[in-house]
Amino acid sequence: GAGVSQSPSNKVTEKGKDVELRCDPISGHTALYWYRQRLGQGLEFLIYFQGNSAPDKSGLPSDRFSAERTGESVSTLTIQRTQQEDSAVYLCASSSYLGGRGDTQYFGPGTRLTVL
Amino acid sequence: KNQVEQSPQSLIILEGKNCTLQCNYTVSPFSNLRWYKQDTGRGPVSLTIMTFSENTKSNGRYTATLDADTKQSSLHITASQLSDSASYICVVSAITGFQKLVFGTGTRLLVSP
């Protein structure tokens, strides 16, 4: 498809387990963003990739969270030793940002993570 | 602290009526302001984007305004339709070398038949 895709769409896990969330950006988009959206709250910025490098990881809430991107395409967000407060929808977005201002971020449908 | 506040938190209107959603921000230095529509269970979709020099931007029945002096924006929806039922999110971008977006918590709009 032409849009941003994410998998899985839903993930239920037990507290303490590790999870991996995947994002496939729009082909050719160099910028990729991860956000978290807790129930009834706004989006929280987690991490930004420009190509394969991550110039801003300031939003990662703890060292249990990590992300990588390979081949300027697919990105994975890994949460280790999940906690119940990690339950949220994790959204990925991509854009063709090349250093200018005002380009549009296109969002995927999100992965709903539930930690029991 | 960079913040984006939206009002009202939720709104119910009758189909065919108009409505206006508000956004106040304290993000600095300002780069641009966007309005997104987020349907339940879906990712946000961009409606409008305005830079410092733009006062208004339209996208069909959606018209956004920006007052950079008072740091306020509004989204006006004309002749509402049932499909307009969604959350509308105001997002402000700060100039930090890349697009660091500050999201409002959104206004949940319900258009009733």
Short mmCIF file of C-alpha atoms in Angstrom, two decimals:
data_model
loop_
_atom_site.label_atom_id
_atom_site.label_comp_id
_atom_site.label_asym_id
_atom_site.label_seq_id
_atom_site.Cartn_x
_atom_site.Cartn_y
_atom_site.Cartn_z
CA GLY A 1 0.00 0.00 0.00
CA ALA A 2 0.95 3.65 -0.30
CA GLY A 3 0.52 4.62 3.34
CA VAL A 4 2.38 4.01 6.59
CA SER A 5 1.73 0.55 7.96
CA GLN A 6 2.27 -0.79 11.45
CA SER A 7 2.22 -4.25 12.93
CA PRO A 8 0.81 -5.80 14.92
CA SER A 9 -2.39 -3.80 15.10
CA ASN A 10 -3.03 -5.14 18.59
CA LYS A 11 -0.66 -6.67 21.11
CA VAL A 12 -1.55 -8.07 24.52
CA THR A 13 1.36 -9.05 26.71
CA GLU A 14 2.11 -9.91 30.29
CA LYS A 15 3.96 -7.56 32.57
CA GLY A 16 7.70 -8.12 32.35
CA LYS A 17 7.71 -9.43 28.79
CA ASP A 18 9.50 -7.71 25.89
CA VAL A 19 7.58 -6.48 22.84
CA GLU A 20 8.59 -5.32 19.38
CA LEU A 21 6.48 -2.95 17.32
CA ARG A 22 7.11 -2.47 13.63
CA CYS A 23 6.62 0.50 11.33
CA ASP A 24 6.86 0.54 7.53
CA PRO A 25 7.02 4.17 6.36
CA ILE A 26 5.97 5.51 3.00
CA SER A 27 8.59 4.60 0.43
CA GLY A 28 11.13 7.38 -0.01
CA HIS A 29 10.33 9.17 3.25
CA THR A 30 13.56 9.89 5.05
CA ALA A 31 12.06 11.01 8.35
CA LEU A 32 10.29 8.64 10.72
CA TYR A 33 8.69 9.41 14.08
CA TRP A 34 7.34 7.33 16.95
CA TYR A 35 4.62 8.65 19.26
CA ARG A 36 2.67 7.24 22.17
CA GLN A 37 -0.97 8.01 22.85
CA ARG A 38 -2.42 6.99 26.18
CA LEU A 39 -6.18 6.64 26.49
CA GLY A 40 -7.83 10.06 26.41
CA GLN A 41 -4.53 11.91 26.15
CA GLY A 42 -2.59 13.69 23.45
CA LEU A 43 0.29 12.26 21.49
CA GLU A 44 3.69 12.13 23.17
CA PHE A 45 6.80 12.32 21.02
CA LEU A 46 9.15 9.38 21.59
CA ILE A 47 11.91 9.39 18.97
CA TYR A 48 12.75 10.75 15.53
CA PHE A 49 14.87 9.18 12.78
CA GLN A 50 16.45 11.03 9.89
CA GLY A 51 17.59 8.22 7.64
CA ASN A 52 19.01 5.56 9.93
CA SER A 53 20.21 7.90 12.65
CA ALA A 54 18.20 9.20 15.57
CA PRO A 55 19.14 12.83 16.32
CA ASP A 56 16.49 13.12 19.00
CA LYS A 57 15.71 10.40 21.50
CA SER A 58 14.56 12.82 24.16
CA GLY A 59 11.05 11.47 24.32
CA LEU A 60 11.93 7.89 25.23
CA PRO A 61 10.45 7.52 28.74
CA SER A 62 13.06 5.12 30.11
CA ASP A 63 15.97 2.90 29.14
CA ARG A 64 13.47 0.07 28.65
CA PHE A 65 12.50 1.77 25.39
CA SER A 66 14.71 1.59 22.31
CA ALA A 67 14.23 1.95 18.58
CA GLU A 68 16.18 1.27 15.47
CA ARG A 69 15.81 1.85 11.79
CA THR A 70 17.59 -0.02 9.03
CA GLY A 71 17.91 0.64 5.34
CA GLU A 72 16.11 3.97 5.70
CA SER A 73 12.86 2.06 5.76
CA VAL A 74 11.49 -0.23 8.46
CA SER A 75 11.74 0.81 12.09
CA THR A 76 11.16 -1.24 15.22
CA LEU A 77 10.30 0.09 18.65
CA THR A 78 11.27 -2.32 21.43
CA ILE A 79 9.94 -2.15 24.95
CA GLN A 80 11.72 -4.37 27.44
CA ARG A 81 10.25 -5.64 30.69
CA THR A 82 6.87 -4.08 29.92
CA GLN A 83 4.92 -2.36 32.67
CA GLN A 84 1.21 -1.68 32.88
CA GLU A 85 1.81 2.04 32.35
CA ASP A 86 3.24 1.17 28.91
CA SER A 87 -0.30 0.35 27.75
CA ALA A 88 -1.11 2.80 24.98
CA VAL A 89 -1.43 3.17 21.23
CA TYR A 90 1.97 3.54 19.61
CA LEU A 91 1.81 5.59 16.43
CA CYS A 92 4.42 5.87 13.71
CA ALA A 93 4.61 8.69 11.17
CA SER A 94 6.84 9.43 8.22
CA SER A 95 7.60 12.50 6.15
CA SER A 96 9.81 13.59 3.32
CA TYR A 97 11.45 16.16 5.58
CA LEU A 98 14.83 17.24 4.29
CA GLY A 99 15.58 20.17 6.59
CA GLY A 100 12.82 22.53 5.59
CA ARG A 101 9.67 23.48 7.44
CA GLY A 102 6.06 22.64 6.97
CA ASP A 103 6.07 19.18 5.44
CA THR A 104 3.31 16.82 6.41
CA GLN A 105 3.69 13.79 8.62
CA TYR A 106 1.65 10.80 7.51
CA PHE A 107 0.54 8.56 10.33
CA GLY A 108 0.07 4.83 10.47
CA PRO A 109 -2.97 3.24 12.13
CA GLY A 110 -1.05 2.51 15.32
CA THR A 111 -0.38 -0.53 17.47
CA ARG A 112 -2.58 -0.89 20.54
CA LEU A 113 -0.46 -2.35 23.32
CA THR A 114 -2.10 -3.77 26.41
CA VAL A 115 0.09 -4.91 29.28
CA LEU A 116 -1.74 -7.15 31.75
CA LYS B 1 7.36 25.02 28.78
CA ASN B 2 5.97 24.28 25.33
CA GLN B 3 2.26 23.62 25.60
CA VAL B 4 -0.79 23.43 23.37
CA GLU B 5 -4.22 23.77 24.93
CA GLN B 6 -7.48 23.10 23.14
CA SER B 7 -11.07 23.93 23.92
CA PRO B 8 -13.67 22.70 24.29
CA GLN B 9 -12.62 19.24 25.37
CA SER B 10 -15.71 17.79 23.70
CA LEU B 11 -18.58 19.12 21.64
CA ILE B 12 -21.88 17.81 20.31
CA ILE B 13 -23.58 19.58 17.40
CA LEU B 14 -26.45 18.82 15.06
CA GLU B 15 -25.74 17.80 11.50
CA GLY B 16 -25.61 20.81 9.22
CA LYS B 17 -24.56 23.25 11.93
CA ASN B 18 -21.25 25.10 12.09
CA CYS B 19 -18.73 24.95 14.92
CA THR B 20 -15.42 26.48 15.94
CA LEU B 21 -12.65 24.78 17.86
CA GLN B 22 -9.96 26.76 19.71
CA CYS B 23 -6.25 26.26 20.22
CA ASN B 24 -3.86 28.31 22.38
CA TYR B 25 -0.15 27.61 22.40
CA THR B 26 3.03 28.67 24.14
CA VAL B 27 5.47 26.91 21.83
CA SER B 28 8.57 28.93 21.05
CA PRO B 29 10.22 29.55 18.69
CA PHE B 30 7.22 28.98 16.49
CA SER B 31 7.54 27.25 13.13
CA ASN B 32 4.08 26.19 12.03
CA LEU B 33 0.67 25.11 13.29
CA ARG B 34 -1.33 22.17 11.99
CA TRP B 35 -4.77 20.82 12.54
CA TYR B 36 -5.24 17.06 12.35
CA LYS B 37 -8.39 14.94 12.29
CA GLN B 38 -8.21 11.62 14.09
CA ASP B 39 -11.00 9.12 13.59
CA THR B 40 -11.45 6.55 16.33
CA GLY B 41 -8.87 3.80 16.02
CA ARG B 42 -6.99 5.53 13.23
CA GLY B 43 -3.88 7.66 12.96
CA PRO B 44 -4.19 11.45 12.64
CA VAL B 45 -4.68 12.94 9.18
CA SER B 46 -3.48 16.43 8.33
CA LEU B 47 -6.18 19.02 7.54
CA THR B 48 -4.26 22.30 7.35
CA ILE B 49 -0.81 23.66 8.01
CA MET B 50 0.02 27.35 8.53
CA THR B 51 3.31 29.14 8.93
CA PHE B 52 3.93 32.39 10.81
CA SER B 53 2.91 34.61 7.90
CA GLU B 54 -0.38 32.87 7.13
CA ASN B 55 -3.59 34.02 8.82
CA THR B 56 -6.04 31.58 7.30
CA LYS B 57 -6.06 28.31 5.39
CA SER B 58 -9.02 26.40 4.02
CA ASN B 59 -9.53 22.77 3.13
CA GLY B 60 -13.05 22.22 1.89
CA ARG B 61 -15.47 22.84 4.76
CA TYR B 62 -12.56 23.30 7.18
CA THR B 63 -11.08 26.77 7.70
CA ALA B 64 -8.22 27.37 10.09
CA THR B 65 -7.10 30.78 11.35
CA LEU B 66 -3.89 31.78 13.06
CA ASP B 67 -3.07 34.84 15.16
CA ALA B 68 0.66 34.57 15.82
CA ASP B 69 0.61 37.66 18.06
CA THR B 70 -1.87 36.21 20.54
CA LYS B 71 -0.72 32.62 19.85
CA GLN B 72 -4.20 31.45 19.08
CA SER B 73 -5.70 29.36 16.32
CA SER B 74 -9.20 28.24 15.47
CA LEU B 75 -10.68 25.56 13.25
CA HIS B 76 -14.09 26.35 11.81
CA ILE B 77 -16.20 23.55 10.39
CA THR B 78 -19.03 24.60 8.10
CA ALA B 79 -22.21 22.62 7.43
CA SER B 80 -21.12 19.70 9.57
CA GLN B 81 -21.61 16.13 8.42
CA LEU B 82 -21.83 12.92 10.40
CA SER B 83 -18.42 11.95 9.07
CA ASP B 84 -16.92 14.98 10.82
CA SER B 85 -17.31 13.12 14.12
CA ALA B 86 -13.70 12.68 15.27
CA SER B 87 -11.02 14.19 17.46
CA TYR B 88 -9.45 17.37 16.14
CA ILE B 89 -5.89 17.91 17.24
CA CYS B 90 -3.93 21.15 17.16
CA VAL B 91 -0.21 20.60 16.69
CA VAL B 92 2.48 23.26 16.89
CA SER B 93 5.98 22.83 15.56
CA ALA B 94 8.96 24.41 17.27
CA ILE B 95 12.07 25.30 15.32
CA THR B 96 14.66 22.96 16.78
CA GLY B 97 16.51 21.86 13.67
CA PHE B 98 13.86 19.31 12.90
CA GLN B 99 10.15 19.13 13.31
CA LYS B 100 9.52 18.62 16.98
CA LEU B 101 5.76 18.69 17.26
CA VAL B 102 3.83 19.60 20.39
CA PHE B 103 0.37 18.03 20.37
CA GLY B 104 -2.77 19.30 22.03
CA THR B 105 -5.05 16.76 23.69
CA GLY B 106 -7.71 17.38 21.07
CA THR B 107 -11.37 18.29 20.89
CA ARG B 108 -13.72 15.36 20.53
CA LEU B 109 -16.53 16.35 18.14
CA LEU B 110 -19.74 14.40 17.78
CA VAL B 111 -22.09 15.36 14.96
CA SER B 112 -25.58 14.15 15.75
CA PRO B 113 -28.28 13.47 13.12
#
